[in-house]
C-alpha cells in the first residue's frame, strides 16, 4: 500500500498528513454550552484512544464555552462552524486548535477572508468540510454529485490560497458510499493537502460500521486519507473503536487486542459463540496489541490461527491451548476461559 503524500500540518499536539500514521477523530455529542458534560465526554474520548475531537459550535454561548473547555482537556479541539463566520472568530479567540468550515453554507468571500486572516494569525488549520447534503443547488447542477463536491472544495482551496493560507485539510462526505469514494479519488491528486475521511450519517453501529469500513477502507487501501472519523448513531467511543478496527484490519495502526475466532460449524464440540464473546469481554481490559484465537476444533484450529499469539481450540470435553500455532497444553472444558485468560495475562505481563 503506497500512501498519497500530503502536506503535513499540526492540529494542537497532533501531526496530520505526510508520513505520519492515520489519525483517529470523533465528535462530542453533548451540548457544547454544557461545559462540564463536554469536558467529561472529551476525557472519555481521550481514554478510548481518540486523537482529535470536533465540537459543534451552534451559537455564541457555545463559542465562548470553548475557552473553558480547552483548559479542561489536552485533546486537540476542532470547532465545527456552519453559517455564521462570527462563531469561527469566537472559537479562534477561545483557543481552538482547528476549524471546520462548510463552504456549502458559508460562501460569503469577505466573511471567509476574515476567518482565514484570524486563523493565519494564530496558525490554526482550517478543514474545508464539504457535505453532499449542503451543496448549493446552483453549484454546477449538471455535474455528477462527486464531481460537484470535489469542485466545491477545490474552489474554496484556491480562494484560501489566494489569501496566502495553506493550513488546509479537506473532507468530502456523503451518505452514499460510492459517491464518497469517487469524490475523494477525484480530488486526491489535484491538491497537496491532507484528507479527512468519513461516510456521513452512516447510521446505527451495525450498519454504520459496515458502510464506514467500506468507504473509508477502500480509500485507505488506495493510499488516500490522513485522518478518519466513523460517524455512528452511538456513543462517540463506539466510533473510535470502529475507526481503530478499520485501521487494524489494513495494518495501518495497532491498538489493543485482536480476536481471531472461527465461525463455528458442524465440527465444533463447544459453544464457540459464547466462548468468543466471553473472551472478547475480558480482552477489553487489555491494552497491548495481542492477537488471541478462539477456535471450535483441534482439526483446523491451531493451524488456521497460527499467527495468533495465544489461542484455544475446543474439543470433546477438553481443548488445546496454543501459542503461535504450537500446542502448549490441554485443559478441560470447564476451564477454557480461565486457562486462556491466564495465558493472555502472562503474555501481557511478560511483554509480547
Ligand atoms: Fe469448524 Fe473447526 Fe473451522 Fe471452527 S475451526 S469453523 S469448528 S472446522
Tab-separated table of N, CA and C and ligand atoms in Angstrom, residues 262-265 267-268 295-297 300-301 304, ligand 1:
chain	number	residue	atom	x	y	z
A	262	UNK	N	-13.233	-18.466	15.017
A	262	UNK	CA	-13.809	-19.185	13.880
A	262	UNK	C	-15.331	-19.042	13.897
A	263	UNK	N	-15.971	-19.198	12.766
A	263	UNK	CA	-17.431	-19.002	12.728
A	263	UNK	C	-18.210	-20.141	13.371
A	264	UNK	N	-17.496	-21.232	13.691
A	264	UNK	CA	-18.100	-22.472	14.186
A	264	UNK	C	-18.777	-23.227	13.025
A	265	UNK	N	-18.860	-24.517	13.171
A	265	UNK	CA	-19.518	-25.339	12.138
A	265	UNK	C	-19.854	-26.696	12.765
A	267	UNK	N	-18.300	-29.267	13.013
A	267	UNK	CA	-17.201	-29.961	13.698
A	267	UNK	C	-16.994	-29.475	15.133
A	268	UNK	N	-17.592	-28.316	15.477
A	268	UNK	CA	-17.342	-27.731	16.802
A	268	UNK	C	-17.955	-28.578	17.909
A	295	UNK	N	-10.976	-21.006	18.642
A	295	UNK	CA	-11.343	-21.877	17.524
A	295	UNK	C	-12.172	-23.056	18.018
A	296	UNK	N	-13.030	-23.551	17.160
A	296	UNK	CA	-14.001	-24.560	17.577
A	296	UNK	C	-13.510	-25.992	17.593
A	297	UNK	N	-12.394	-26.279	16.936
A	297	UNK	CA	-11.934	-27.673	16.957
A	297	UNK	C	-10.420	-27.756	16.770
A	300	UNK	N	-8.642	-28.017	12.702
A	300	UNK	CA	-8.153	-26.857	11.945
A	300	UNK	C	-7.686	-25.710	12.836
A	301	UNK	N	-8.134	-25.711	14.095
A	301	UNK	CA	-7.928	-24.553	14.973
A	301	UNK	C	-6.524	-23.987	15.010
A	304	UNK	N	-5.205	-22.833	11.530
A	304	UNK	CA	-5.869	-21.673	10.933
A	304	UNK	C	-5.542	-20.377	11.672
B	1	LIG	FE1	-15.392	-25.568	12.074
B	1	LIG	FE2	-13.161	-26.176	13.393
B	1	LIG	FE3	-13.070	-24.347	11.391
B	1	LIG	FE4	-14.278	-23.737	13.690
B	1	LIG	S1	-12.082	-24.182	13.404
B	1	LIG	S2	-15.088	-23.388	11.667
B	1	LIG	S3	-15.162	-25.688	14.291
B	1	LIG	S4	-13.542	-26.543	11.222
